[in-house]
Structures are given as C-alpha cells and as structure tokens.
Amino acid sequence: AAPANADRAAAEAAYEQGAWELAAYEAQRLETADGYAFAAGALLARLMVEDVGEDREALAERAVDLAEYALRLDEDHVEARLRLAGALGFRGRYMGGWRAYLTRLPQRGRNLLEEVVARQPDNAWALGMLGAWHLEVARRGGSRGLRALDASVEAGMGYYSQAIALDPQSPAPRYFLALGLAALDEPAYQTRIRDLVGSARALPPRDAFETAILGELDEFAARLDDRRAASAWADARLQR
C-alpha cells in the first residue's frame, strides 16, 4: 500500500501547489477510481483558474475520459460523478447552446449533480455546481433557455447559498455566484454581488486554487463601480 499512498500524497501536494498536470499524472498512477476522479478534478481546477486558450477543449475531453474511466471501475463513485458533471459542463460551454441542448449535455450534467446531492445533501461542491448550472442556463439561454430546461436564477442562488453555508471558508462559491449574477447585468443584483465579493476577498486562501480565485476576485472587484464593465468581464470570464 505504501507506493499507492505515496502517489496519492504526491498528487495532493501537487494540487495544493497548483501543479495541476502533475497532480493528474500522479493520481492516474494509482489506477483506481479514486485516482482517476482526482486526476479529472485536477484538470478541471486548471480549466477553472487558468486561461488555457486553444487547449481548453482537449483538456475538457481528458477530464471527461478520466471521470468516465473512474465510473467504469466504480459506477457509484460520488467524486467521479461530480467531476464528470463538471467536465461535461465545460464541453457544453465550448459548443453552441442549441447543439449542447440537442446532445442533452445540460440535462446529463444536472442529473449527475442531483444524484450526488440526493446521496450527500451536505456536499458543498455539488451544491455550488448545481447553482452554477442554473445561472449558466440563464446566462446562455435567457428566459427561453430557463423554460426549456426548467431552470431558474432563484434556484441557482439558493444552491449557491447552501454551498456557502456548508463551506464558509471557501471564496469559490461566493466568487462564482457573484460572476454568474454579474453576467446577467441586472441592477437588482448589484448589492448582493458587492457583498459576495467583499466577503470572499476577506478569506485566507487554503491552497493554490483558492489563491487563484482570490487573484481573480481582485480583478473583478476593480470593475464593480461600472456595472456594464463588470458584466462584460464576468461574461467573458464564464466563456473561457
């Protein structure tokens, strides 16, 4: 068991330092469902906080493959379901909304997340991702998309609020909720956005992922005095 434990420790250390590709490599060496799911998570972290440019679609597909491989080894693996939902979300982001809808990518992602929440109602990451799912439908599809997928901004805010309550020391759900609301460019959300950004920036980072999130929060905060500029920045950030 010692080599496997060493590989897991190496993967976790690389993740904490923001060496996402090394983290994925070390985790894959475990050749277990846990390892492949962790590797998918490391690639998703890279997609979330790095602007990888033209490599983004290939990176998302690698994350899909790793998460699906984990589920082939253990079909009930919760983290693998979460990672697959996240990777499918990025795949859908990189294709047209109508095409994504026809290939049932949004529906599949939502089903995976709702399965996880049904099993683990206190899974902050899953709740935050469900919140992101609803707000992304609003951002990309507007009122028509919300109706087609039975989604709502209110549901998205509710899921994010649960995630924040369950993991109050993480800046991530506060930041992504603020981004999702800002992208909608609604004056009614301005106070909420400012509160989220302010409270998130006051949190100390626990790893490289959160350090990167806090760096983005500084950039975002600098634009909040101009609602249109903040909205455009958030929308561009959510298309990355």
mmCIF file with all atom_site columns, C-alpha atoms in Angstrom, residues 12-184:
data_model
loop_
_atom_site.group_PDB
_atom_site.id
_atom_site.type_symbol
_atom_site.label_atom_id
_atom_site.label_alt_id
_atom_site.label_comp_id
_atom_site.label_asym_id
_atom_site.label_entity_id
_atom_site.label_seq_id
_atom_site.pdbx_PDB_ins_code
_atom_site.Cartn_x
_atom_site.Cartn_y
_atom_site.Cartn_z
_atom_site.occupancy
_atom_site.B_iso_or_equiv
_atom_site.pdbx_formal_charge
_atom_site.auth_seq_id
_atom_site.auth_comp_id
_atom_site.auth_asym_id
_atom_site.auth_atom_id
_atom_site.pdbx_PDB_model_num
ATOM 1   C CA . GLU A 1 12  ? -2.442  16.056 -3.301  1.00 0.00 ? 12  GLU A CA 1
ATOM 2   C CA . ALA A 1 13  ? 0.775   18.026 -2.769  1.00 0.00 ? 13  ALA A CA 1
ATOM 3   C CA . ALA A 1 14  ? 0.930   18.956 -6.457  1.00 0.00 ? 14  ALA A CA 1
ATOM 4   C CA . TYR A 1 15  ? -2.723  20.038 -6.365  1.00 0.00 ? 15  TYR A CA 1
ATOM 5   C CA . GLU A 1 16  ? -2.188  22.247 -3.330  1.00 0.00 ? 16  GLU A CA 1
ATOM 6   C CA . GLN A 1 17  ? 0.708   23.939 -5.139  1.00 0.00 ? 17  GLN A CA 1
ATOM 7   C CA . GLY A 1 18  ? -1.273  24.447 -8.359  1.00 0.00 ? 18  GLY A CA 1
ATOM 8   C CA . ALA A 1 19  ? 0.709   21.945 -10.435 1.00 0.00 ? 19  ALA A CA 1
ATOM 9   C CA . TRP A 1 20  ? -2.480  20.624 -11.992 1.00 0.00 ? 20  TRP A CA 1
ATOM 10  C CA . GLU A 1 21  ? -0.934  18.442 -14.706 1.00 0.00 ? 21  GLU A CA 1
ATOM 11  C CA . LEU A 1 22  ? 1.498   16.856 -12.247 1.00 0.00 ? 22  LEU A CA 1
ATOM 12  C CA . ALA A 1 23  ? -1.372  16.245 -9.825  1.00 0.00 ? 23  ALA A CA 1
ATOM 13  C CA . ALA A 1 24  ? -3.335  14.499 -12.576 1.00 0.00 ? 24  ALA A CA 1
ATOM 14  C CA . TYR A 1 25  ? -0.303  12.417 -13.596 1.00 0.00 ? 25  TYR A CA 1
ATOM 15  C CA . GLU A 1 26  ? 0.426   11.259 -10.048 1.00 0.00 ? 26  GLU A CA 1
ATOM 16  C CA . ALA A 1 27  ? -3.245  10.451 -9.381  1.00 0.00 ? 27  ALA A CA 1
ATOM 17  C CA . GLN A 1 28  ? -3.604  8.426  -12.591 1.00 0.00 ? 28  GLN A CA 1
ATOM 18  C CA . ARG A 1 29  ? -0.679  6.260  -11.490 1.00 0.00 ? 29  ARG A CA 1
ATOM 19  C CA . LEU A 1 30  ? -2.899  4.892  -8.719  1.00 0.00 ? 30  LEU A CA 1
ATOM 20  C CA . GLU A 1 31  ? -5.031  3.166  -11.399 1.00 0.00 ? 31  GLU A CA 1
ATOM 21  C CA . THR A 1 32  ? -8.054  3.345  -9.092  1.00 0.00 ? 32  THR A CA 1
ATOM 22  C CA . ALA A 1 33  ? -11.434 5.054  -9.319  1.00 0.00 ? 33  ALA A CA 1
ATOM 23  C CA . ASP A 1 34  ? -10.266 7.495  -6.632  1.00 0.00 ? 34  ASP A CA 1
ATOM 24  C CA . GLY A 1 35  ? -7.142  8.254  -8.623  1.00 0.00 ? 35  GLY A CA 1
ATOM 25  C CA . TYR A 1 36  ? -8.876  8.837  -11.939 1.00 0.00 ? 36  TYR A CA 1
ATOM 26  C CA . ALA A 1 37  ? -11.540 11.016 -10.302 1.00 0.00 ? 37  ALA A CA 1
ATOM 27  C CA . PHE A 1 38  ? -8.845  13.065 -8.549  1.00 0.00 ? 38  PHE A CA 1
ATOM 28  C CA . ALA A 1 39  ? -6.979  13.447 -11.844 1.00 0.00 ? 39  ALA A CA 1
ATOM 29  C CA . ALA A 1 40  ? -10.154 14.698 -13.538 1.00 0.00 ? 40  ALA A CA 1
ATOM 30  C CA . GLY A 1 41  ? -10.599 17.186 -10.686 1.00 0.00 ? 41  GLY A CA 1
ATOM 31  C CA . ALA A 1 42  ? -7.068  18.489 -11.122 1.00 0.00 ? 42  ALA A CA 1
ATOM 32  C CA . LEU A 1 43  ? -7.684  19.142 -14.833 1.00 0.00 ? 43  LEU A CA 1
ATOM 33  C CA . LEU A 1 44  ? -10.985 20.863 -14.009 1.00 0.00 ? 44  LEU A CA 1
ATOM 34  C CA . ALA A 1 45  ? -9.197  23.073 -11.483 1.00 0.00 ? 45  ALA A CA 1
ATOM 35  C CA . ARG A 1 46  ? -6.805  24.097 -14.258 1.00 0.00 ? 46  ARG A CA 1
ATOM 36  C CA . LEU A 1 47  ? -9.728  24.903 -16.557 1.00 0.00 ? 47  LEU A CA 1
ATOM 37  C CA . MET A 1 48  ? -11.385 26.937 -13.801 1.00 0.00 ? 48  MET A CA 1
ATOM 38  C CA . VAL A 1 49  ? -8.440  29.161 -12.911 1.00 0.00 ? 49  VAL A CA 1
ATOM 39  C CA . GLU A 1 50  ? -6.105  29.192 -15.934 1.00 0.00 ? 50  GLU A CA 1
ATOM 40  C CA . ASP A 1 51  ? -6.756  30.682 -19.342 1.00 0.00 ? 51  ASP A CA 1
ATOM 41  C CA . VAL A 1 52  ? -5.570  27.666 -21.334 1.00 0.00 ? 52  VAL A CA 1
ATOM 42  C CA . GLY A 1 53  ? -6.664  29.115 -24.674 1.00 0.00 ? 53  GLY A CA 1
ATOM 43  C CA . GLU A 1 54  ? -6.899  26.693 -27.579 1.00 0.00 ? 54  GLU A CA 1
ATOM 44  C CA . ASP A 1 55  ? -6.098  23.717 -25.335 1.00 0.00 ? 55  ASP A CA 1
ATOM 45  C CA . ARG A 1 56  ? -9.334  24.068 -23.392 1.00 0.00 ? 56  ARG A CA 1
ATOM 46  C CA . GLU A 1 57  ? -11.467 21.662 -25.435 1.00 0.00 ? 57  GLU A CA 1
ATOM 47  C CA . ALA A 1 58  ? -8.822  18.930 -25.347 1.00 0.00 ? 58  ALA A CA 1
ATOM 48  C CA . LEU A 1 59  ? -8.395  19.477 -21.604 1.00 0.00 ? 59  LEU A CA 1
ATOM 49  C CA . ALA A 1 60  ? -12.151 19.165 -21.028 1.00 0.00 ? 60  ALA A CA 1
ATOM 50  C CA . GLU A 1 61  ? -12.237 15.945 -23.042 1.00 0.00 ? 61  GLU A CA 1
ATOM 51  C CA . ARG A 1 62  ? -9.383  14.492 -20.987 1.00 0.00 ? 62  ARG A CA 1
ATOM 52  C CA . ALA A 1 63  ? -11.343 15.298 -17.824 1.00 0.00 ? 63  ALA A CA 1
ATOM 53  C CA . VAL A 1 64  ? -14.453 13.611 -19.282 1.00 0.00 ? 64  VAL A CA 1
ATOM 54  C CA . ASP A 1 65  ? -12.427 10.498 -20.158 1.00 0.00 ? 65  ASP A CA 1
ATOM 55  C CA . LEU A 1 66  ? -10.819 10.280 -16.704 1.00 0.00 ? 66  LEU A CA 1
ATOM 56  C CA . ALA A 1 67  ? -14.123 10.694 -14.871 1.00 0.00 ? 67  ALA A CA 1
ATOM 57  C CA . GLU A 1 68  ? -15.828 8.124  -17.101 1.00 0.00 ? 68  GLU A CA 1
ATOM 58  C CA . TYR A 1 69  ? -12.957 5.705  -16.559 1.00 0.00 ? 69  TYR A CA 1
ATOM 59  C CA . ALA A 1 70  ? -13.348 6.119  -12.796 1.00 0.00 ? 70  ALA A CA 1
ATOM 60  C CA . LEU A 1 71  ? -17.048 5.294  -13.145 1.00 0.00 ? 71  LEU A CA 1
ATOM 61  C CA . ARG A 1 72  ? -16.260 2.194  -15.171 1.00 0.00 ? 72  ARG A CA 1
ATOM 62  C CA . LEU A 1 73  ? -14.204 0.997  -12.206 1.00 0.00 ? 73  LEU A CA 1
ATOM 63  C CA . ASP A 1 74  ? -16.806 2.057  -9.631  1.00 0.00 ? 74  ASP A CA 1
ATOM 64  C CA . GLU A 1 75  ? -20.197 3.076  -11.007 1.00 0.00 ? 75  GLU A CA 1
ATOM 65  C CA . ASP A 1 76  ? -21.262 4.523  -7.628  1.00 0.00 ? 76  ASP A CA 1
ATOM 66  C CA . HIS A 1 77  ? -18.201 6.756  -7.194  1.00 0.00 ? 77  HIS A CA 1
ATOM 67  C CA . VAL A 1 78  ? -19.508 10.140 -5.989  1.00 0.00 ? 78  VAL A CA 1
ATOM 68  C CA . GLU A 1 79  ? -16.437 12.251 -6.797  1.00 0.00 ? 79  GLU A CA 1
ATOM 69  C CA . ALA A 1 80  ? -16.279 10.764 -10.296 1.00 0.00 ? 80  ALA A CA 1
ATOM 70  C CA . ARG A 1 81  ? -19.912 11.787 -10.900 1.00 0.00 ? 81  ARG A CA 1
ATOM 71  C CA . LEU A 1 82  ? -19.103 15.311 -9.741  1.00 0.00 ? 82  LEU A CA 1
ATOM 72  C CA . ARG A 1 83  ? -16.038 15.522 -11.970 1.00 0.00 ? 83  ARG A CA 1
ATOM 73  C CA . LEU A 1 84  ? -17.929 14.132 -14.953 1.00 0.00 ? 84  LEU A CA 1
ATOM 74  C CA . ALA A 1 85  ? -20.668 16.742 -14.459 1.00 0.00 ? 85  ALA A CA 1
ATOM 75  C CA . GLY A 1 86  ? -18.028 19.481 -14.329 1.00 0.00 ? 86  GLY A CA 1
ATOM 76  C CA . ALA A 1 87  ? -16.228 18.215 -17.420 1.00 0.00 ? 87  ALA A CA 1
ATOM 77  C CA . LEU A 1 88  ? -19.493 17.921 -19.362 1.00 0.00 ? 88  LEU A CA 1
ATOM 78  C CA . GLY A 1 89  ? -20.261 21.490 -18.351 1.00 0.00 ? 89  GLY A CA 1
ATOM 79  C CA . PHE A 1 90  ? -17.027 22.670 -19.939 1.00 0.00 ? 90  PHE A CA 1
ATOM 80  C CA . ARG A 1 91  ? -17.703 20.550 -23.029 1.00 0.00 ? 91  ARG A CA 1
ATOM 81  C CA . GLY A 1 92  ? -21.111 22.210 -23.327 1.00 0.00 ? 92  GLY A CA 1
ATOM 82  C CA . ARG A 1 93  ? -19.613 25.670 -22.790 1.00 0.00 ? 93  ARG A CA 1
ATOM 83  C CA . TYR A 1 94  ? -17.359 25.145 -25.813 1.00 0.00 ? 94  TYR A CA 1
ATOM 84  C CA . MET A 1 95  ? -20.182 24.237 -28.205 1.00 0.00 ? 95  MET A CA 1
ATOM 85  C CA . GLY A 1 96  ? -23.242 26.195 -29.282 1.00 0.00 ? 96  GLY A CA 1
ATOM 86  C CA . GLY A 1 97  ? -26.123 26.277 -26.834 1.00 0.00 ? 97  GLY A CA 1
ATOM 87  C CA . TRP A 1 98  ? -28.597 24.634 -29.196 1.00 0.00 ? 98  TRP A CA 1
ATOM 88  C CA . ARG A 1 99  ? -26.163 21.849 -30.083 1.00 0.00 ? 99  ARG A CA 1
ATOM 89  C CA . ALA A 1 100 ? -25.427 21.265 -26.393 1.00 0.00 ? 100 ALA A CA 1
ATOM 90  C CA . TYR A 1 101 ? -29.177 21.075 -25.727 1.00 0.00 ? 101 TYR A CA 1
ATOM 91  C CA . LEU A 1 102 ? -29.761 18.572 -28.531 1.00 0.00 ? 102 LEU A CA 1
ATOM 92  C CA . THR A 1 103 ? -26.954 16.333 -27.284 1.00 0.00 ? 103 THR A CA 1
ATOM 93  C CA . ARG A 1 104 ? -28.538 16.524 -23.805 1.00 0.00 ? 104 ARG A CA 1
ATOM 94  C CA . LEU A 1 105 ? -25.306 17.712 -22.210 1.00 0.00 ? 105 LEU A CA 1
ATOM 95  C CA . PRO A 1 106 ? -27.006 20.137 -19.787 1.00 0.00 ? 106 PRO A CA 1
ATOM 96  C CA . GLN A 1 107 ? -29.591 17.539 -18.793 1.00 0.00 ? 107 GLN A CA 1
ATOM 97  C CA . ARG A 1 108 ? -26.956 14.878 -18.201 1.00 0.00 ? 108 ARG A CA 1
ATOM 98  C CA . GLY A 1 109 ? -24.843 17.217 -16.080 1.00 0.00 ? 109 GLY A CA 1
ATOM 99  C CA . ARG A 1 110 ? -27.818 18.239 -13.964 1.00 0.00 ? 110 ARG A CA 1
ATOM 100 C CA . ASN A 1 111 ? -28.859 14.616 -13.426 1.00 0.00 ? 111 ASN A CA 1
ATOM 101 C CA . LEU A 1 112 ? -25.364 13.692 -12.211 1.00 0.00 ? 112 LEU A CA 1
ATOM 102 C CA . LEU A 1 113 ? -25.295 16.610 -9.771  1.00 0.00 ? 113 LEU A CA 1
ATOM 103 C CA . GLU A 1 114 ? -28.781 15.929 -8.444  1.00 0.00 ? 114 GLU A CA 1
ATOM 104 C CA . GLU A 1 115 ? -27.832 12.266 -7.881  1.00 0.00 ? 115 GLU A CA 1
ATOM 105 C CA . VAL A 1 116 ? -24.843 13.377 -5.805  1.00 0.00 ? 116 VAL A CA 1
ATOM 106 C CA . VAL A 1 117 ? -26.902 15.848 -3.766  1.00 0.00 ? 117 VAL A CA 1
ATOM 107 C CA . ALA A 1 118 ? -29.547 13.169 -3.142  1.00 0.00 ? 118 ALA A CA 1
ATOM 108 C CA . ARG A 1 119 ? -26.831 10.938 -1.651  1.00 0.00 ? 119 ARG A CA 1
ATOM 109 C CA . GLN A 1 120 ? -24.829 13.692 0.029   1.00 0.00 ? 120 GLN A CA 1
ATOM 110 C CA . PRO A 1 121 ? -27.071 16.698 0.840   1.00 0.00 ? 121 PRO A CA 1
ATOM 111 C CA . ASP A 1 122 ? -24.135 18.413 2.556   1.00 0.00 ? 122 ASP A CA 1
ATOM 112 C CA . ASN A 1 123 ? -21.762 18.194 -0.418  1.00 0.00 ? 123 ASN A CA 1
ATOM 113 C CA . ALA A 1 124 ? -20.877 21.877 -0.832  1.00 0.00 ? 124 ALA A CA 1
ATOM 114 C CA . TRP A 1 125 ? -19.076 21.338 -4.143  1.00 0.00 ? 125 TRP A CA 1
ATOM 115 C CA . ALA A 1 126 ? -22.081 19.587 -5.704  1.00 0.00 ? 126 ALA A CA 1
ATOM 116 C CA . LEU A 1 127 ? -24.473 22.267 -4.462  1.00 0.00 ? 127 LEU A CA 1
ATOM 117 C CA . GLY A 1 128 ? -22.242 25.015 -5.838  1.00 0.00 ? 128 GLY A CA 1
ATOM 118 C CA . MET A 1 129 ? -22.067 23.252 -9.193  1.00 0.00 ? 129 MET A CA 1
ATOM 119 C CA . LEU A 1 130 ? -25.866 22.967 -9.295  1.00 0.00 ? 130 LEU A CA 1
ATOM 120 C CA . GLY A 1 131 ? -26.031 26.683 -8.597  1.00 0.00 ? 131 GLY A CA 1
ATOM 121 C CA . ALA A 1 132 ? -23.594 27.304 -11.441 1.00 0.00 ? 132 ALA A CA 1
ATOM 122 C CA . TRP A 1 133 ? -25.694 25.066 -13.717 1.00 0.00 ? 133 TRP A CA 1
ATOM 123 C CA . HIS A 1 134 ? -28.830 27.183 -13.228 1.00 0.00 ? 134 HIS A CA 1
ATOM 124 C CA . LEU A 1 135 ? -27.004 30.500 -13.666 1.00 0.00 ? 135 LEU A CA 1
ATOM 125 C CA . GLU A 1 136 ? -25.185 29.261 -16.759 1.00 0.00 ? 136 GLU A CA 1
ATOM 126 C CA . VAL A 1 137 ? -28.536 28.341 -18.335 1.00 0.00 ? 137 VAL A CA 1
ATOM 127 C CA . ALA A 1 138 ? -29.733 31.872 -17.568 1.00 0.00 ? 138 ALA A CA 1
ATOM 128 C CA . ARG A 1 139 ? -26.562 33.436 -18.991 1.00 0.00 ? 139 ARG A CA 1
ATOM 129 C CA . ARG A 1 140 ? -26.546 31.438 -22.199 1.00 0.00 ? 140 ARG A CA 1
ATOM 130 C CA . GLY A 1 141 ? -30.209 30.762 -22.856 1.00 0.00 ? 141 GLY A CA 1
ATOM 131 C CA . GLY A 1 142 ? -32.081 33.659 -21.289 1.00 0.00 ? 142 GLY A CA 1
ATOM 132 C CA . SER A 1 143 ? -35.741 33.190 -20.419 1.00 0.00 ? 143 SER A CA 1
ATOM 133 C CA . ARG A 1 144 ? -36.234 30.711 -23.267 1.00 0.00 ? 144 ARG A CA 1
ATOM 134 C CA . GLY A 1 145 ? -33.386 28.510 -22.035 1.00 0.00 ? 145 GLY A CA 1
ATOM 135 C CA . LEU A 1 146 ? -34.640 28.685 -18.461 1.00 0.00 ? 146 LEU A CA 1
ATOM 136 C CA . ARG A 1 147 ? -38.081 27.481 -19.567 1.00 0.00 ? 147 ARG A CA 1
ATOM 137 C CA . ALA A 1 148 ? -36.705 24.726 -21.805 1.00 0.00 ? 148 ALA A CA 1
ATOM 138 C CA . LEU A 1 149 ? -34.525 23.278 -19.049 1.00 0.00 ? 149 LEU A CA 1
ATOM 139 C CA . ASP A 1 150 ? -36.808 24.054 -16.086 1.00 0.00 ? 150 ASP A CA 1
ATOM 140 C CA . ALA A 1 151 ? -34.077 26.199 -14.545 1.00 0.00 ? 151 ALA A CA 1
ATOM 141 C CA . SER A 1 152 ? -34.199 29.471 -12.608 1.00 0.00 ? 152 SER A CA 1
ATOM 142 C CA . VAL A 1 153 ? -31.895 32.169 -11.276 1.00 0.00 ? 153 VAL A CA 1
ATOM 143 C CA . GLU A 1 154 ? -33.573 31.810 -7.875  1.00 0.00 ? 154 GLU A CA 1
ATOM 144 C CA . ALA A 1 155 ? -32.742 28.101 -7.731  1.00 0.00 ? 155 ALA A CA 1
ATOM 145 C CA . GLY A 1 156 ? -29.148 28.864 -8.692  1.00 0.00 ? 156 GLY A CA 1
ATOM 146 C CA . MET A 1 157 ? -28.838 31.441 -5.918  1.00 0.00 ? 157 MET A CA 1
ATOM 147 C CA . GLY A 1 158 ? -30.396 29.006 -3.448  1.00 0.00 ? 158 GLY A CA 1
ATOM 148 C CA . TYR A 1 159 ? -27.962 26.200 -4.232  1.00 0.00 ? 159 TYR A CA 1
ATOM 149 C CA . TYR A 1 160 ? -25.014 28.567 -4.020  1.00 0.00 ? 160 TYR A CA 1
ATOM 150 C CA . SER A 1 161 ? -26.245 29.896 -0.667  1.00 0.00 ? 161 SER A CA 1
ATOM 151 C CA . GLN A 1 162 ? -26.304 26.335 0.665   1.00 0.00 ? 162 GLN A CA 1
ATOM 152 C CA . ALA A 1 163 ? -22.761 25.752 -0.626  1.00 0.00 ? 163 ALA A CA 1
ATOM 153 C CA . ILE A 1 164 ? -21.527 28.940 1.057   1.00 0.00 ? 164 ILE A CA 1
ATOM 154 C CA . ALA A 1 165 ? -23.163 27.962 4.352   1.00 0.00 ? 165 ALA A CA 1
ATOM 155 C CA . LEU A 1 166 ? -21.573 24.494 4.225   1.00 0.00 ? 166 LEU A CA 1
ATOM 156 C CA . ASP A 1 167 ? -18.075 25.751 3.326   1.00 0.00 ? 167 ASP A CA 1
ATOM 157 C CA . PRO A 1 168 ? -17.934 29.337 4.617   1.00 0.00 ? 168 PRO A CA 1
ATOM 158 C CA . GLN A 1 169 ? -14.113 29.495 4.400   1.00 0.00 ? 169 GLN A CA 1
ATOM 159 C CA . SER A 1 170 ? -14.023 28.943 0.637   1.00 0.00 ? 170 SER A CA 1
ATOM 160 C CA . PRO A 1 171 ? -14.019 32.009 -1.624  1.00 0.00 ? 171 PRO A CA 1
ATOM 161 C CA . ALA A 1 172 ? -15.017 29.907 -4.653  1.00 0.00 ? 172 ALA A CA 1
ATOM 162 C CA . PRO A 1 173 ? -18.824 29.660 -4.295  1.00 0.00 ? 173 PRO A CA 1
ATOM 163 C CA . ARG A 1 174 ? -19.057 33.352 -3.378  1.00 0.00 ? 174 ARG A CA 1
ATOM 164 C CA . TYR A 1 175 ? -16.953 34.302 -6.394  1.00 0.00 ? 175 TYR A CA 1
ATOM 165 C CA . PHE A 1 176 ? -18.759 32.129 -8.931  1.00 0.00 ? 176 PHE A CA 1
ATOM 166 C CA . LEU A 1 177 ? -22.180 33.214 -7.656  1.00 0.00 ? 177 LEU A CA 1
ATOM 167 C CA . ALA A 1 178 ? -21.092 36.846 -7.989  1.00 0.00 ? 178 ALA A CA 1
ATOM 168 C CA . LEU A 1 179 ? -19.779 36.165 -11.508 1.00 0.00 ? 179 LEU A CA 1
ATOM 169 C CA . GLY A 1 180 ? -22.971 34.384 -12.536 1.00 0.00 ? 180 GLY A CA 1
ATOM 170 C CA . LEU A 1 181 ? -25.152 37.224 -11.279 1.00 0.00 ? 181 LEU A CA 1
ATOM 171 C CA . ALA A 1 182 ? -22.941 39.937 -12.780 1.00 0.00 ? 182 ALA A CA 1
ATOM 172 C CA . ALA A 1 183 ? -23.078 38.259 -16.193 1.00 0.00 ? 183 ALA A CA 1
ATOM 173 C CA . LEU A 1 184 ? -26.864 38.707 -16.180 1.00 0.00 ? 184 LEU A CA 1
#
